[in-house]
Amino acid sequence: MIEKNISFKDIDAKLTKKWLHICVERFSVKLPYSIINYSIHNYNNIKFELIPNQNINSFNALIDKRKREIKRLEVPKGLSSTIRREEKKLGSYLITFRSFGNKFPNYIAIEGYYLANNYIVFYKTYTKDGYLLENPEVLNDNFEKEYTSIKNIKDNLFCIFDKRKIDRGFCLENKAIIKIKEKQIQNSYVSVHFRNKYFRGYIRVKAGSNVKKDFNFEKLELENELIEISKCIINGYEGVLSKIVNKVYKNNTTFYNAEYLWGYEKANGDIDYPIIIINLKESFKSPYIQQKDKGELDKIFNNILASFHKR
């Protein structure tokens, strides 16, 4: 097996002039802004977004606009589009509504808005209620748990610079952190989805105390165009790195889908956390379609991997 050593000193200064910083529990990865213009943060199935340069006036305007949009949703007769609403108090607002209207009236969105340090933290998740079911009690009970859980998120938002609170949760652009109170939560993850005119994809960092069951690098599917497996040390942390590249043919054009996966490998072949997954897909406008150097993909991946460290 090939051995590699990737470290922070290998980072391309041009590519990484500006970073998008994500972290989960005690692990951190940076993503070069040069390959993205769009991102969604997803932490344990809750989507988050930071909206900068905000104040109480812009916060109130955003909430009023959102309320009007939700009110216009068409839902079945006898139902209301808005289910619950916690009015804005000191820059905090939570609303629960039937987000897909008539199409899927039992799908419920829970949206929260929180103003802090000139940022609006927006967070959202989906659940179901018991509408359309003969025995709705179970789903209604699940809905109550989901609602209570996301309602408590505001109380768990802390500034990342409080070093006492960095052991659990995740950060957004090094500005905010979600602190998880429930000690039984395992296998936390944070994902960043991104796209630009050339690429779309995601980076996911998983952390926790559980082993990823039934995973082994040798079990990876072999129908891919290229599989490269190597021992890889990232800033002093030993692990195993796999690189998978698929060729996709569409409209007489060749596209490349690439994925890197890095994690600790135990003696029995299982992979322990943390795991970094980097997935990248080409778009129609990708310069790599025009037979340019495919090594550029490696450069992007290696720069992201090189930023991995404990915080």
PDB file of C-alpha atoms in Angstrom:
ATOM      1  CA  MET A   1       0.000   0.000   0.000  1.00  0.00           C
ATOM      2  CA  ILE A   2       1.354   3.449  -0.950  1.00  0.00           C
ATOM      3  CA  GLU A   3       2.204   5.781   1.927  1.00  0.00           C
ATOM      4  CA  LYS A   4       1.488   9.523   1.752  1.00  0.00           C
ATOM      5  CA  ASN A   5       2.095  12.385   4.119  1.00  0.00           C
ATOM      6  CA  ILE A   6      -0.104  15.454   3.656  1.00  0.00           C
ATOM      7  CA  SER A   7       0.526  18.447   5.889  1.00  0.00           C
ATOM      8  CA  PHE A   8      -0.545  22.044   6.256  1.00  0.00           C
ATOM      9  CA  LYS A   9       2.748  23.218   4.748  1.00  0.00           C
ATOM     10  CA  ASP A  10       1.704  21.661   1.409  1.00  0.00           C
ATOM     11  CA  ILE A  11      -1.231  24.029   1.025  1.00  0.00           C
ATOM     12  CA  ASP A  12      -1.280  26.120  -2.142  1.00  0.00           C
ATOM     13  CA  ALA A  13      -1.318  29.742  -0.942  1.00  0.00           C
ATOM     14  CA  LYS A  14      -3.075  30.983  -4.093  1.00  0.00           C
ATOM     15  CA  LEU A  15      -5.832  28.395  -3.954  1.00  0.00           C
ATOM     16  CA  THR A  16      -6.477  28.949  -0.277  1.00  0.00           C
ATOM     17  CA  LYS A  17      -6.272  32.720   0.035  1.00  0.00           C
ATOM     18  CA  LYS A  18      -9.661  32.657   1.722  1.00  0.00           C
ATOM     19  CA  TRP A  19     -11.134  29.748   3.648  1.00  0.00           C
ATOM     20  CA  LEU A  20     -14.559  28.486   4.590  1.00  0.00           C
ATOM     21  CA  HIS A  21     -13.947  26.994   8.012  1.00  0.00           C
ATOM     22  CA  ILE A  22     -16.052  24.052   9.227  1.00  0.00           C
ATOM     23  CA  CYS A  23     -15.562  22.001  12.348  1.00  0.00           C
ATOM     24  CA  VAL A  24     -17.337  19.169  14.126  1.00  0.00           C
ATOM     25  CA  GLU A  25     -16.589  18.371  17.743  1.00  0.00           C
ATOM     26  CA  ARG A  26     -12.774  18.650  18.033  1.00  0.00           C
ATOM     27  CA  PHE A  27     -11.988  18.266  14.322  1.00  0.00           C
ATOM     28  CA  SER A  28     -11.668  21.025  11.754  1.00  0.00           C
ATOM     29  CA  VAL A  29     -11.366  21.253   7.950  1.00  0.00           C
ATOM     30  CA  LYS A  30     -11.072  24.284   5.669  1.00  0.00           C
ATOM     31  CA  LEU A  31     -12.546  24.626   2.189  1.00  0.00           C
ATOM     32  CA  PRO A  32     -11.054  27.049  -0.374  1.00  0.00           C
ATOM     33  CA  TYR A  33     -13.540  29.753  -1.292  1.00  0.00           C
ATOM     34  CA  SER A  34     -12.019  29.719  -4.780  1.00  0.00           C
ATOM     35  CA  ILE A  35     -14.094  26.649  -5.730  1.00  0.00           C
ATOM     36  CA  ILE A  36     -17.422  27.703  -4.232  1.00  0.00           C
ATOM     37  CA  ASN A  37     -19.999  30.444  -4.358  1.00  0.00           C
ATOM     38  CA  TYR A  38     -22.774  28.626  -2.558  1.00  0.00           C
ATOM     39  CA  SER A  39     -22.919  26.498   0.553  1.00  0.00           C
ATOM     40  CA  ILE A  40     -25.339  24.761   2.878  1.00  0.00           C
ATOM     41  CA  HIS A  41     -24.203  23.565   6.275  1.00  0.00           C
ATOM     42  CA  ASN A  42     -25.958  20.434   7.467  1.00  0.00           C
ATOM     43  CA  TYR A  43     -25.383  19.285  11.029  1.00  0.00           C
ATOM     44  CA  ASN A  44     -27.093  16.051  12.071  1.00  0.00           C
ATOM     45  CA  ASN A  45     -29.946  16.599   9.574  1.00  0.00           C
ATOM     46  CA  ILE A  46     -30.450  20.242  10.539  1.00  0.00           C
ATOM     47  CA  LYS A  47     -29.525  22.809   7.881  1.00  0.00           C
ATOM     48  CA  PHE A  48     -27.797  25.991   8.975  1.00  0.00           C
ATOM     49  CA  GLU A  49     -26.894  29.228   7.276  1.00  0.00           C
ATOM     50  CA  LEU A  50     -25.152  32.369   8.518  1.00  0.00           C
ATOM     51  CA  ILE A  51     -26.392  35.691   7.128  1.00  0.00           C
ATOM     52  CA  PRO A  52     -23.800  38.428   7.875  1.00  0.00           C
ATOM     53  CA  ASN A  53     -24.115  42.197   8.416  1.00  0.00           C
ATOM     54  CA  GLN A  54     -27.522  42.111  10.100  1.00  0.00           C
ATOM     55  CA  ASN A  55     -29.275  44.170  12.768  1.00  0.00           C
ATOM     56  CA  ILE A  56     -32.651  44.097  14.505  1.00  0.00           C
ATOM     57  CA  ASN A  57     -34.325  46.091  11.700  1.00  0.00           C
ATOM     58  CA  SER A  58     -33.162  43.746   8.937  1.00  0.00           C
ATOM     59  CA  PHE A  59     -34.068  40.801  11.180  1.00  0.00           C
ATOM     60  CA  ASN A  60     -37.643  42.060  11.615  1.00  0.00           C
ATOM     61  CA  ALA A  61     -37.953  42.750   7.872  1.00  0.00           C
ATOM     62  CA  LEU A  62     -36.797  39.210   7.051  1.00  0.00           C
ATOM     63  CA  ILE A  63     -39.277  37.659   9.476  1.00  0.00           C
ATOM     64  CA  ASP A  64     -42.189  39.760   8.169  1.00  0.00           C
ATOM     65  CA  LYS A  65     -41.363  38.730   4.598  1.00  0.00           C
ATOM     66  CA  ARG A  66     -41.163  35.053   5.574  1.00  0.00           C
ATOM     67  CA  LYS A  67     -44.514  35.203   7.358  1.00  0.00           C
ATOM     68  CA  ARG A  68     -46.163  36.596   4.213  1.00  0.00           C
ATOM     69  CA  GLU A  69     -44.619  33.848   2.066  1.00  0.00           C
ATOM     70  CA  ILE A  70     -45.842  31.101   4.382  1.00  0.00           C
ATOM     71  CA  LYS A  71     -49.315  32.614   4.617  1.00  0.00           C
ATOM     72  CA  ARG A  72     -49.654  32.311   0.824  1.00  0.00           C
ATOM     73  CA  LEU A  73     -49.101  28.530   0.885  1.00  0.00           C
ATOM     74  CA  GLU A  74     -52.179  26.608  -0.284  1.00  0.00           C
ATOM     75  CA  VAL A  75     -53.100  23.741   2.027  1.00  0.00           C
ATOM     76  CA  PRO A  76     -56.078  21.320   2.212  1.00  0.00           C
ATOM     77  CA  LYS A  77     -59.369  22.728   3.426  1.00  0.00           C
ATOM     78  CA  GLY A  78     -59.599  22.846   7.192  1.00  0.00           C
ATOM     79  CA  LEU A  79     -55.831  23.119   7.700  1.00  0.00           C
ATOM     80  CA  SER A  80     -53.657  26.134   8.333  1.00  0.00           C
ATOM     81  CA  SER A  81     -50.300  26.620   6.607  1.00  0.00           C
ATOM     82  CA  THR A  82     -48.799  27.813   9.898  1.00  0.00           C
ATOM     83  CA  ILE A  83     -48.932  25.298  12.732  1.00  0.00           C
ATOM     84  CA  ARG A  84     -47.007  27.072  15.472  1.00  0.00           C
ATOM     85  CA  ARG A  85     -45.236  30.357  15.786  1.00  0.00           C
ATOM     86  CA  GLU A  86     -43.008  31.668  18.546  1.00  0.00           C
ATOM     87  CA  GLU A  87     -43.025  35.427  18.135  1.00  0.00           C
ATOM     88  CA  LYS A  88     -39.743  37.262  17.796  1.00  0.00           C
ATOM     89  CA  LYS A  89     -38.266  38.185  21.143  1.00  0.00           C
ATOM     90  CA  LEU A  90     -34.839  39.807  21.344  1.00  0.00           C
ATOM     91  CA  GLY A  91     -33.961  38.660  17.854  1.00  0.00           C
ATOM     92  CA  SER A  92     -35.360  35.143  18.070  1.00  0.00           C
ATOM     93  CA  TYR A  93     -38.125  33.582  15.981  1.00  0.00           C
ATOM     94  CA  LEU A  94     -39.379  30.041  15.359  1.00  0.00           C
ATOM     95  CA  ILE A  95     -42.111  28.987  12.946  1.00  0.00           C
ATOM     96  CA  THR A  96     -43.574  25.595  12.022  1.00  0.00           C
ATOM     97  CA  PHE A  97     -45.522  25.240   8.788  1.00  0.00           C
ATOM     98  CA  ARG A  98     -46.664  22.858   6.042  1.00  0.00           C
ATOM     99  CA  SER A  99     -43.792  23.621   3.714  1.00  0.00           C
ATOM    100  CA  PHE A 100     -45.046  21.745   0.619  1.00  0.00           C
ATOM    101  CA  GLY A 101     -48.636  22.994   0.791  1.00  0.00           C
ATOM    102  CA  ASN A 102     -51.215  20.823  -0.969  1.00  0.00           C
ATOM    103  CA  LYS A 103     -48.576  18.575  -2.525  1.00  0.00           C
ATOM    104  CA  PHE A 104     -47.397  16.938   0.725  1.00  0.00           C
ATOM    105  CA  PRO A 105     -49.460  18.475   3.533  1.00  0.00           C
ATOM    106  CA  ASN A 106     -48.072  16.124   6.188  1.00  0.00           C
ATOM    107  CA  TYR A 107     -44.487  17.376   5.697  1.00  0.00           C
ATOM    108  CA  ILE A 108     -43.665  19.961   8.314  1.00  0.00           C
ATOM    109  CA  ALA A 109     -40.804  22.459   8.239  1.00  0.00           C
ATOM    110  CA  ILE A 110     -39.450  23.890  11.477  1.00  0.00           C
ATOM    111  CA  GLU A 111     -37.508  27.109  10.849  1.00  0.00           C
ATOM    112  CA  GLY A 112     -35.585  29.137  13.371  1.00  0.00           C
ATOM    113  CA  TYR A 113     -33.969  32.577  13.156  1.00  0.00           C
ATOM    114  CA  TYR A 114     -31.595  33.975  15.746  1.00  0.00           C
ATOM    115  CA  LEU A 115     -29.800  37.341  15.724  1.00  0.00           C
ATOM    116  CA  ALA A 116     -26.380  37.464  17.389  1.00  0.00           C
ATOM    117  CA  ASN A 117     -23.145  39.395  16.835  1.00  0.00           C
ATOM    118  CA  ASN A 118     -24.450  41.033  13.627  1.00  0.00           C
ATOM    119  CA  TYR A 119     -25.325  37.621  12.155  1.00  0.00           C
ATOM    120  CA  ILE A 120     -28.643  35.921  11.602  1.00  0.00           C
ATOM    121  CA  VAL A 121     -28.296  32.203  12.272  1.00  0.00           C
ATOM    122  CA  PHE A 122     -30.934  30.418  10.190  1.00  0.00           C
ATOM    123  CA  TYR A 123     -31.682  26.764  10.935  1.00  0.00           C
ATOM    124  CA  LYS A 124     -34.251  24.371   9.524  1.00  0.00           C
ATOM    125  CA  THR A 125     -35.341  20.750   9.657  1.00  0.00           C
ATOM    126  CA  TYR A 126     -38.253  18.678   8.386  1.00  0.00           C
ATOM    127  CA  THR A 127     -40.555  16.219  10.099  1.00  0.00           C
ATOM    128  CA  LYS A 128     -44.076  14.813   9.652  1.00  0.00           C
ATOM    129  CA  ASP A 129     -47.258  15.087  11.624  1.00  0.00           C
ATOM    130  CA  GLY A 130     -50.106  12.588  11.793  1.00  0.00           C
ATOM    131  CA  TYR A 131     -52.186  14.114   9.005  1.00  0.00           C
ATOM    132  CA  LEU A 132     -53.474  11.505   6.476  1.00  0.00           C
ATOM    133  CA  LEU A 133     -52.814   8.583   8.860  1.00  0.00           C
ATOM    134  CA  GLU A 134     -55.347   6.383  10.645  1.00  0.00           C
ATOM    135  CA  ASN A 135     -53.241   6.288  13.811  1.00  0.00           C
ATOM    136  CA  PRO A 136     -51.513   9.662  13.947  1.00  0.00           C
ATOM    137  CA  GLU A 137     -50.497   9.509  17.613  1.00  0.00           C
ATOM    138  CA  VAL A 138     -47.011   8.070  17.015  1.00  0.00           C
ATOM    139  CA  LEU A 139     -46.049  10.629  14.383  1.00  0.00           C
ATOM    140  CA  ASN A 140     -47.541  13.430  16.419  1.00  0.00           C
ATOM    141  CA  ASP A 141     -45.351  12.317  19.325  1.00  0.00           C
ATOM    142  CA  ASN A 142     -42.288  12.336  17.033  1.00  0.00           C
ATOM    143  CA  PHE A 143     -43.244  15.810  15.848  1.00  0.00           C
ATOM    144  CA  GLU A 144     -43.341  17.069  19.436  1.00  0.00           C
ATOM    145  CA  LYS A 145     -39.852  15.687  20.084  1.00  0.00           C
ATOM    146  CA  GLU A 146     -38.459  17.257  16.889  1.00  0.00           C
ATOM    147  CA  TYR A 147     -40.104  20.566  17.713  1.00  0.00           C
ATOM    148  CA  THR A 148     -38.759  20.626  21.260  1.00  0.00           C
ATOM    149  CA  SER A 149     -35.277  19.674  20.054  1.00  0.00           C
ATOM    150  CA  ILE A 150     -34.983  22.445  17.470  1.00  0.00           C
ATOM    151  CA  LYS A 151     -36.666  24.929  19.790  1.00  0.00           C
ATOM    152  CA  ASN A 152     -33.748  24.422  22.178  1.00  0.00           C
ATOM    153  CA  ILE A 153     -31.092  25.133  19.534  1.00  0.00           C
ATOM    154  CA  LYS A 154     -31.066  28.862  20.276  1.00  0.00           C
ATOM    155  CA  ASP A 155     -30.006  28.122  23.847  1.00  0.00           C
ATOM    156  CA  ASN A 156     -27.061  26.097  22.504  1.00  0.00           C
ATOM    157  CA  LEU A 157     -25.574  28.782  20.252  1.00  0.00           C
ATOM    158  CA  PHE A 158     -22.265  29.996  21.593  1.00  0.00           C
ATOM    159  CA  CYS A 159     -19.338  32.000  20.340  1.00  0.00           C
ATOM    160  CA  ILE A 160     -16.563  29.738  19.053  1.00  0.00           C
ATOM    161  CA  PHE A 161     -13.980  31.832  20.875  1.00  0.00           C
ATOM    162  CA  ASP A 162     -15.211  30.528  24.209  1.00  0.00           C
ATOM    163  CA  LYS A 163     -12.620  27.736  24.447  1.00  0.00           C
ATOM    164  CA  ARG A 164     -14.556  25.982  27.194  1.00  0.00           C
ATOM    165  CA  LYS A 165     -17.327  25.082  24.769  1.00  0.00           C
ATOM    166  CA  ILE A 166     -15.503  23.615  21.783  1.00  0.00           C
ATOM    167  CA  ASP A 167     -15.565  19.940  22.713  1.00  0.00           C
ATOM    168  CA  ARG A 168     -18.962  19.138  21.175  1.00  0.00           C
ATOM    169  CA  GLY A 169     -21.026  20.603  18.362  1.00  0.00           C
ATOM    170  CA  PHE A 170     -19.842  22.423  15.259  1.00  0.00           C
ATOM    171  CA  CYS A 171     -18.886  25.857  13.959  1.00  0.00           C
ATOM    172  CA  LEU A 172     -19.923  27.968  10.993  1.00  0.00           C
ATOM    173  CA  GLU A 173     -17.157  30.029   9.394  1.00  0.00           C
ATOM    174  CA  ASN A 174     -15.456  30.229  12.786  1.00  0.00           C
ATOM    175  CA  LYS A 175     -18.248  32.522  14.004  1.00  0.00           C
ATOM    176  CA  ALA A 176     -20.752  30.363  15.876  1.00  0.00           C
ATOM    177  CA  ILE A 177     -20.962  26.937  17.458  1.00  0.00           C
ATOM    178  CA  ILE A 178     -23.794  24.591  18.316  1.00  0.00           C
ATOM    179  CA  LYS A 179     -23.242  23.054  21.732  1.00  0.00           C
ATOM    180  CA  ILE A 180     -24.890  19.654  22.140  1.00  0.00           C
ATOM    181  CA  LYS A 181     -26.227  18.909  25.604  1.00  0.00           C
ATOM    182  CA  GLU A 182     -27.334  15.330  24.969  1.00  0.00           C
ATOM    183  CA  LYS A 183     -24.285  13.198  25.796  1.00  0.00           C
ATOM    184  CA  GLN A 184     -25.827  10.133  24.116  1.00  0.00           C
ATOM    185  CA  ILE A 185     -25.533  11.666  20.638  1.00  0.00           C
ATOM    186  CA  GLN A 186     -22.987   9.721  18.616  1.00  0.00           C
ATOM    187  CA  ASN A 187     -21.594   9.993  15.109  1.00  0.00           C
ATOM    188  CA  SER A 188     -22.191  13.706  14.694  1.00  0.00           C
ATOM    189  CA  TYR A 189     -21.415  15.092  11.275  1.00  0.00           C
ATOM    190  CA  VAL A 190     -21.308  18.385   9.452  1.00  0.00           C
ATOM    191  CA  SER A 191     -21.664  18.675   5.678  1.00  0.00           C
ATOM    192  CA  VAL A 192     -20.968  21.608   3.392  1.00  0.00           C
ATOM    193  CA  HIS A 193     -22.604  21.427  -0.032  1.00  0.00           C
ATOM    194  CA  PHE A 194     -21.093  23.689  -2.652  1.00  0.00           C
ATOM    195  CA  ARG A 195     -21.218  24.486  -6.338  1.00  0.00           C
ATOM    196  CA  ASN A 196     -19.754  26.860  -8.882  1.00  0.00           C
ATOM    197  CA  LYS A 197     -19.818  26.950 -12.670  1.00  0.00           C
ATOM    198  CA  TYR A 198     -17.401  24.004 -12.854  1.00  0.00           C
ATOM    199  CA  PHE A 199     -18.166  21.770  -9.877  1.00  0.00           C
ATOM    200  CA  ARG A 200     -20.774  20.724  -7.390  1.00  0.00           C
ATOM    201  CA  GLY A 201     -20.275  18.456  -4.443  1.00  0.00           C
ATOM    202  CA  TYR A 202     -19.943  18.261  -0.707  1.00  0.00           C
ATOM    203  CA  ILE A 203     -17.479  17.837   2.110  1.00  0.00           C
ATOM    204  CA  ARG A 204     -18.553  15.858   5.157  1.00  0.00           C
ATOM    205  CA  VAL A 205     -16.682  15.441   8.421  1.00  0.00           C
ATOM    206  CA  LYS A 206     -18.014  12.750  10.748  1.00  0.00           C
ATOM    207  CA  ALA A 207     -16.985  12.476  14.373  1.00  0.00           C
ATOM    208  CA  GLY A 208     -18.026  10.314  17.308  1.00  0.00           C
ATOM    209  CA  SER A 209     -17.041   7.289  19.326  1.00  0.00           C
ATOM    210  CA  ASN A 210     -18.674   4.604  17.185  1.00  0.00           C
ATOM    211  CA  VAL A 211     -16.995   2.594  14.465  1.00  0.00           C
ATOM    212  CA  LYS A 212     -18.418   2.801  10.958  1.00  0.00           C
ATOM    213  CA  LYS A 213     -19.823  -0.708  10.720  1.00  0.00           C
ATOM    214  CA  ASP A 214     -19.255  -3.003   7.735  1.00  0.00           C
ATOM    215  CA  PHE A 215     -16.905  -0.604   5.999  1.00  0.00           C
ATOM    216  CA  ASN A 216     -13.585  -1.739   4.592  1.00  0.00           C
ATOM    217  CA  PHE A 217     -11.506  -0.104   1.904  1.00  0.00           C
ATOM    218  CA  GLU A 218     -10.949  -3.467   0.236  1.00  0.00           C
ATOM    219  CA  LYS A 219     -14.731  -3.821  -0.200  1.00  0.00           C
ATOM    220  CA  LEU A 220     -15.018  -0.737  -2.405  1.00  0.00           C
ATOM    221  CA  GLU A 221     -16.719  -1.417  -5.723  1.00  0.00           C
ATOM    222  CA  LEU A 222     -14.244  -2.211  -8.474  1.00  0.00           C
ATOM    223  CA  GLU A 223     -16.234  -0.982 -11.456  1.00  0.00           C
ATOM    224  CA  ASN A 224     -14.926   2.547 -10.951  1.00  0.00           C
ATOM    225  CA  GLU A 225     -12.490   4.052 -13.429  1.00  0.00           C
ATOM    226  CA  LEU A 226      -9.755   4.407 -10.798  1.00  0.00           C
ATOM    227  CA  ILE A 227      -9.346   3.330  -7.210  1.00  0.00           C
ATOM    228  CA  GLU A 228      -6.280   4.366  -5.279  1.00  0.00           C
ATOM    229  CA  ILE A 229      -5.865   3.259  -1.678  1.00  0.00           C
ATOM    230  CA  SER A 230      -2.989   4.486   0.443  1.00  0.00           C
ATOM    231  CA  LYS A 231      -1.864   4.938   4.013  1.00  0.00           C
ATOM    232  CA  CYS A 232      -2.054   8.654   4.622  1.00  0.00           C
ATOM    233  CA  ILE A 233      -0.807  10.827   7.464  1.00  0.00           C
ATOM    234  CA  ILE A 234      -2.567  14.195   7.644  1.00  0.00           C
ATOM    235  CA  ASN A 235      -0.821  16.677   9.941  1.00  0.00           C
ATOM    236  CA  GLY A 236       0.416  13.836  12.122  1.00  0.00           C
ATOM    237  CA  TYR A 237      -2.841  11.825  12.180  1.00  0.00           C
ATOM    238  CA  GLU A 238      -2.483   8.369  10.665  1.00  0.00           C
ATOM    239  CA  GLY A 239      -5.258   6.966   8.531  1.00  0.00           C
ATOM    240  CA  VAL A 240      -6.160   5.391   5.223  1.00  0.00           C
ATOM    241  CA  LEU A 241      -7.137   7.391   2.156  1.00  0.00           C
ATOM    242  CA  SER A 242      -9.137   6.137  -0.816  1.00  0.00           C
ATOM    243  CA  LYS A 243      -9.570   7.999  -4.075  1.00  0.00           C
ATOM    244  CA  ILE A 244     -12.339   6.900  -6.446  1.00  0.00           C
ATOM    245  CA  VAL A 245     -12.815   8.420  -9.882  1.00  0.00           C
ATOM    246  CA  ASN A 246     -15.744   7.545 -12.154  1.00  0.00           C
ATOM    247  CA  LYS A 247     -16.035   8.456 -15.816  1.00  0.00           C
ATOM    248  CA  VAL A 248     -19.590   9.400 -16.753  1.00  0.00           C
ATOM    249  CA  TYR A 249     -20.613   9.656 -20.417  1.00  0.00           C
ATOM    250  CA  LYS A 250     -23.484  12.003 -21.245  1.00  0.00           C
ATOM    251  CA  ASN A 251     -24.403  13.624 -24.572  1.00  0.00           C
ATOM    252  CA  ASN A 252     -21.104  12.477 -26.121  1.00  0.00           C
ATOM    253  CA  THR A 253     -19.221  14.207 -23.307  1.00  0.00           C
ATOM    254  CA  THR A 254     -17.034  12.692 -20.596  1.00  0.00           C
ATOM    255  CA  PHE A 255     -17.528  13.880 -17.019  1.00  0.00           C
ATOM    256  CA  TYR A 256     -15.479  12.966 -13.979  1.00  0.00           C
ATOM    257  CA  ASN A 257     -16.913  12.249 -10.551  1.00  0.00           C
ATOM    258  CA  ALA A 258     -14.264  12.020  -7.857  1.00  0.00           C
ATOM    259  CA  GLU A 259     -14.447  11.141  -4.182  1.00  0.00           C
ATOM    260  CA  TYR A 260     -11.828  11.070  -1.448  1.00  0.00           C
ATOM    261  CA  LEU A 261     -12.495   9.265   1.834  1.00  0.00           C
ATOM    262  CA  TRP A 262     -10.068   9.385   4.751  1.00  0.00           C
ATOM    263  CA  GLY A 263     -10.384   7.796   8.178  1.00  0.00           C
ATOM    264  CA  TYR A 264      -8.589   5.842  10.858  1.00  0.00           C
ATOM    265  CA  GLU A 265      -8.293   2.158   9.993  1.00  0.00           C
ATOM    266  CA  LYS A 266      -8.405  -0.295  12.886  1.00  0.00           C
ATOM    267  CA  ALA A 267      -6.639  -3.661  12.993  1.00  0.00           C
ATOM    268  CA  ASN A 268      -9.811  -5.497  11.924  1.00  0.00           C
ATOM    269  CA  GLY A 269     -10.208  -3.290   8.836  1.00  0.00           C
ATOM    270  CA  ASP A 270     -13.064  -1.190  10.237  1.00  0.00           C
ATOM    271  CA  ILE A 271     -12.774   2.568   9.910  1.00  0.00           C
ATOM    272  CA  ASP A 272     -12.933   4.629  13.079  1.00  0.00           C
ATOM    273  CA  TYR A 273     -13.820   8.306  13.290  1.00  0.00           C
ATOM    274  CA  PRO A 274     -13.121  10.991  12.266  1.00  0.00           C
ATOM    275  CA  ILE A 275     -13.947  10.398   8.632  1.00  0.00           C
ATOM    276  CA  ILE A 276     -13.512  13.056   5.946  1.00  0.00           C
ATOM    277  CA  ILE A 277     -15.509  12.556   2.754  1.00  0.00           C
ATOM    278  CA  ILE A 278     -14.885  14.901  -0.170  1.00  0.00           C
ATOM    279  CA  ASN A 279     -17.141  14.455  -3.188  1.00  0.00           C
ATOM    280  CA  LEU A 280     -16.774  16.456  -6.401  1.00  0.00           C
ATOM    281  CA  LYS A 281     -18.785  16.271  -9.635  1.00  0.00           C
ATOM    282  CA  GLU A 282     -18.101  18.150 -12.861  1.00  0.00           C
ATOM    283  CA  SER A 283     -20.614  20.401 -14.588  1.00  0.00           C
ATOM    284  CA  PHE A 284     -21.022  20.901 -18.336  1.00  0.00           C
ATOM    285  CA  LYS A 285     -18.749  23.967 -18.222  1.00  0.00           C
ATOM    286  CA  SER A 286     -15.881  22.245 -16.459  1.00  0.00           C
ATOM    287  CA  PRO A 287     -12.473  22.980 -18.024  1.00  0.00           C
ATOM    288  CA  TYR A 288     -11.494  19.367 -17.362  1.00  0.00           C
ATOM    289  CA  ILE A 289     -13.966  18.271 -20.040  1.00  0.00           C
ATOM    290  CA  GLN A 290     -11.681  20.087 -22.477  1.00  0.00           C
ATOM    291  CA  GLN A 291      -8.842  17.666 -21.652  1.00  0.00           C
ATOM    292  CA  LYS A 292      -7.075  19.986 -19.247  1.00  0.00           C
ATOM    293  CA  ASP A 293      -4.865  18.592 -16.486  1.00  0.00           C
ATOM    294  CA  LYS A 294      -6.866  16.227 -14.264  1.00  0.00           C
ATOM    295  CA  GLY A 295      -4.203  16.791 -11.590  1.00  0.00           C
ATOM    296  CA  GLU A 296      -6.057  19.997 -10.674  1.00  0.00           C
ATOM    297  CA  LEU A 297      -8.639  17.817  -8.922  1.00  0.00           C
ATOM    298  CA  ASP A 298      -5.878  16.273  -6.817  1.00  0.00           C
ATOM    299  CA  LYS A 299      -4.618  19.745  -5.920  1.00  0.00           C
ATOM    300  CA  ILE A 300      -8.054  20.801  -4.685  1.00  0.00           C
ATOM    301  CA  PHE A 301      -8.523  17.604  -2.682  1.00  0.00           C
ATOM    302  CA  ASN A 302      -5.034  17.704  -1.175  1.00  0.00           C
ATOM    303  CA  ASN A 303      -5.432  21.309  -0.062  1.00  0.00           C
ATOM    304  CA  ILE A 304      -8.668  20.459   1.721  1.00  0.00           C
ATOM    305  CA  LEU A 305      -7.196  17.369   3.353  1.00  0.00           C
ATOM    306  CA  ALA A 306      -4.058  19.268   4.387  1.00  0.00           C
ATOM    307  CA  SER A 307      -6.169  21.673   6.437  1.00  0.00           C
ATOM    308  CA  PHE A 308      -7.485  18.898   8.710  1.00  0.00           C
ATOM    309  CA  HIS A 309      -6.487  19.395  12.340  1.00  0.00           C
ATOM    310  CA  LYS A 310      -7.711  19.174  15.903  1.00  0.00           C
ATOM    311  CA  ARG A 311      -8.887  22.392  17.482  1.00  0.00           C
TER     312      ARG A 311
END
